[in-house]
Amino acid sequence: MASERESFDLSGPLHLTYIDWDNLYHRKSVAASLVQGVYVLEKDRQERRQGANALAPPWWAFFNFQLHSTVVDDVDSSIFGAIYEFKPPSSKCNDNLHRIPSYVIAFRGTITKADSVSRDIELDMHFVRNGLHQTSRAEIAIQAVRNMVASVGDTHIWLAGHSLGSAMAMLTGKTMAKSSIFIESFLFNPPYVSAPIERIKDKKVKHGLRIASSVITAGLTIAMKAKQQKKGLSSSFDSLSAWVPCLFVNPSDPICSEYKGYFEHRRKMEEIGAGSIERLATQNSIGCLVMSAFGKESEPLHLIPSASLTVNLSPSRDFREAHGIHQWWKPDLCLESKLYKY
């Protein structure tokens, strides 16, 4: 039986009867709804809901998008992504066409249903081990984006994702950014591989732990990287700084809450004169450095130079709500946004 959360009429942003594409709240609500459309597309497939019984179409049709194509996993044949094309009625005249995406490529997160859960959890584990970039799903996602950019250009393409899908969108965005293609991106509850330091209440203890972690990470980087390798890594990280994805995190969600501390700690290290240490630490993780020492390829996907970070300070009843995609189109959210440039 379909969940209420799958029905656009019951849980979608029906209050958004007009979209102001210059309004960040409106843009993120549309992006989040399109991601939810991917979740429901896969659930429609699993439940064999077709035609008038399908629940997914309203999640994009309400905003005048059409389903251009789906992105399918080669292992379990599940739908993990979708490409939407904006098709407004000819009667609608928009005076801000420069902000409207022609195409949106969206990726869902983990679905705990028998048909897809084993593959999704396998990919979650690859992310935790910093190996998501080595999976076939990642290759399919990157190729789908490359094909769209080659076909229509990158100016009016958006990337969007939630949870595991957010990690997939981030990997794709970073890959394109390394080729100087910077795609506007909306990443909801992006996972961050780290101990949950942000959830420590004592600010002094939290700050002390972060400083210690930065010193250790920077020291390991110096010890384990040759001078030429260091220069190559730094230049690769520097080249990403022009890409500024929009990250949406909830401090009550341990999966993504560390992003708040990650960016704020960089600012504090600059203030105390330890910026050079943090510039080394911010582009490395201890786990990746250790794996590299044993000759294993590893990429700290969650580490990025720049971001527009939006934190949802509204209270959440439980983890499901704090990590859920539905929170991001609710009206009257208490949001805090900051721009962090590397």
Coordinates of C-alpha atoms in Angstrom, one line a residue, residues 21-179:
W21 CA 13.2 31.3 -9.6
D22 CA 15.3 34.0 -8.0
N23 CA 14.1 32.8 -4.6
L24 CA 16.4 30.2 -3.0
Y25 CA 13.5 28.7 -0.9
H26 CA 11.5 28.2 -4.2
R27 CA 14.5 26.7 -6.0
K28 CA 15.4 24.3 -3.3
S29 CA 11.7 23.3 -2.9
V30 CA 11.5 22.4 -6.6
A31 CA 14.8 20.6 -6.5
A32 CA 13.8 18.6 -3.4
S33 CA 10.4 17.7 -5.0
L34 CA 12.2 16.4 -8.1
V35 CA 14.4 14.2 -6.0
Q36 CA 11.3 12.9 -4.2
G37 CA 10.0 12.2 -7.7
V38 CA 13.0 9.7 -8.2
Y39 CA 12.1 7.9 -4.9
V40 CA 8.5 7.5 -6.0
L41 CA 9.5 6.5 -9.6
E42 CA 11.4 3.5 -8.1
K43 CA 8.6 2.7 -5.7
D44 CA 6.2 2.8 -8.6
R45 CA 8.4 0.3 -10.4
Q46 CA 8.6 -2.0 -7.4
E47 CA 4.9 -1.9 -6.8
R48 CA 4.1 -2.1 -10.5
R49 CA 2.0 1.1 -10.4
Q50 CA 1.6 2.3 -14.0
G51 CA -0.6 4.8 -15.9
A52 CA -3.2 6.4 -13.7
N53 CA -2.0 4.4 -10.7
A54 CA 1.5 5.9 -10.8
L55 CA 2.2 8.3 -8.0
A56 CA 5.5 9.9 -9.3
P57 CA 4.4 12.2 -12.1
P58 CA 2.8 15.0 -10.0
W59 CA 6.1 15.5 -8.2
W60 CA 7.5 17.1 -11.4
A61 CA 4.4 18.0 -13.5
F62 CA 3.3 20.4 -10.8
F63 CA 6.3 22.5 -11.6
N64 CA 6.0 22.2 -15.4
F65 CA 8.7 19.5 -15.8
Q66 CA 8.5 16.4 -17.9
L67 CA 10.4 13.2 -17.4
H68 CA 13.1 13.1 -20.1
S69 CA 14.7 9.8 -19.1
T70 CA 15.5 7.6 -16.1
V71 CA 19.0 6.6 -14.8
V72 CA 19.1 2.9 -14.0
D73 CA 21.5 0.8 -12.0
D74 CA 23.2 -2.0 -13.9
V75 CA 23.2 -4.4 -11.0
D76 CA 19.6 -4.5 -9.7
S77 CA 17.9 -2.5 -12.5
S78 CA 16.5 0.0 -10.0
I79 CA 15.8 3.6 -10.9
F80 CA 18.3 5.7 -9.0
G81 CA 18.1 8.9 -11.0
A82 CA 16.0 10.9 -13.4
I83 CA 16.5 13.7 -15.9
Y84 CA 13.7 16.2 -16.1
E85 CA 13.1 18.8 -18.8
F86 CA 11.4 22.1 -18.0
K87 CA 8.4 22.6 -20.3
P88 CA 6.3 25.6 -19.3
P89 CA 3.0 26.3 -21.0
S90 CA 3.5 28.8 -23.9
S91 CA 1.1 31.2 -22.1
K92 CA 3.5 31.6 -19.2
C93 CA 6.0 34.4 -19.6
N94 CA 9.0 34.4 -17.2
D95 CA 11.2 37.4 -16.7
N96 CA 14.0 35.5 -15.0
L97 CA 14.8 32.8 -17.6
H98 CA 18.4 33.0 -16.6
R99 CA 17.6 31.2 -13.3
I100 CA 15.3 28.6 -14.7
P101 CA 16.9 25.2 -15.4
S102 CA 16.3 23.6 -18.8
Y103 CA 17.2 20.2 -17.3
V104 CA 17.5 18.8 -13.8
I105 CA 19.4 15.6 -13.1
A106 CA 18.2 14.2 -9.7
F107 CA 19.4 11.2 -7.7
R108 CA 17.6 9.4 -4.8
G109 CA 19.0 8.0 -1.7
T110 CA 18.6 4.6 0.0
I111 CA 15.2 2.8 -0.2
T112 CA 14.7 0.1 2.4
K113 CA 12.6 -2.1 0.2
A114 CA 13.6 -5.7 -0.7
D115 CA 14.0 -4.9 -4.4
S116 CA 16.7 -2.3 -3.9
V117 CA 17.9 -2.3 -0.3
S118 CA 20.8 -4.6 -0.7
R119 CA 22.4 -2.7 -3.6
D120 CA 21.7 0.7 -1.9
I121 CA 23.3 -0.4 1.4
E122 CA 26.3 -1.9 -0.6
L123 CA 26.8 1.6 -2.1
D124 CA 26.4 3.3 1.3
M125 CA 29.3 1.1 2.5
H126 CA 31.4 2.1 -0.5
F127 CA 30.8 5.7 0.4
V128 CA 31.8 5.1 4.0
R129 CA 35.0 3.5 2.8
N130 CA 35.6 6.5 0.4
G131 CA 35.1 4.2 -2.6
L132 CA 31.9 5.4 -4.2
H133 CA 33.7 6.7 -7.2
Q134 CA 34.8 3.1 -8.0
T135 CA 31.3 1.7 -8.4
S136 CA 29.4 1.1 -11.6
R137 CA 26.4 3.3 -10.4
A138 CA 28.8 6.3 -10.0
E139 CA 30.1 5.6 -13.6
I140 CA 26.5 5.6 -14.9
A141 CA 25.6 8.8 -13.1
I142 CA 28.7 10.6 -14.3
Q143 CA 28.2 9.5 -17.9
A144 CA 24.5 10.6 -17.8
V145 CA 25.6 14.1 -16.7
R146 CA 28.4 14.2 -19.3
N147 CA 26.0 13.2 -22.0
M148 CA 23.5 16.0 -21.1
V149 CA 26.3 18.6 -20.9
A150 CA 27.6 17.5 -24.3
S151 CA 24.1 17.7 -25.7
V152 CA 22.7 21.0 -24.2
G153 CA 25.7 22.6 -22.4
D154 CA 26.1 23.2 -18.7
T155 CA 24.5 26.7 -18.3
H156 CA 20.9 25.6 -17.6
I157 CA 21.5 22.2 -15.9
W158 CA 20.9 21.5 -12.2
L159 CA 22.1 18.6 -10.1
A160 CA 20.1 17.5 -7.1
G161 CA 20.3 14.6 -4.7
H162 CA 19.4 13.4 -1.2
S163 CA 21.5 11.3 1.2
L164 CA 23.2 8.6 -0.9
G165 CA 21.9 10.5 -4.0
S166 CA 23.4 13.7 -2.6
A167 CA 26.8 11.9 -2.5
M168 CA 26.2 10.7 -6.0
A169 CA 25.4 14.3 -7.2
M170 CA 28.4 15.6 -5.3
L171 CA 30.7 13.1 -6.9
T172 CA 29.3 14.0 -10.3
G173 CA 29.6 17.7 -9.6
K174 CA 33.2 17.4 -8.4
T175 CA 34.1 15.4 -11.5
M176 CA 32.6 18.0 -13.8
A177 CA 34.2 20.8 -11.8
K178 CA 37.7 19.3 -12.4
S179 CA 37.0 19.9 -16.1

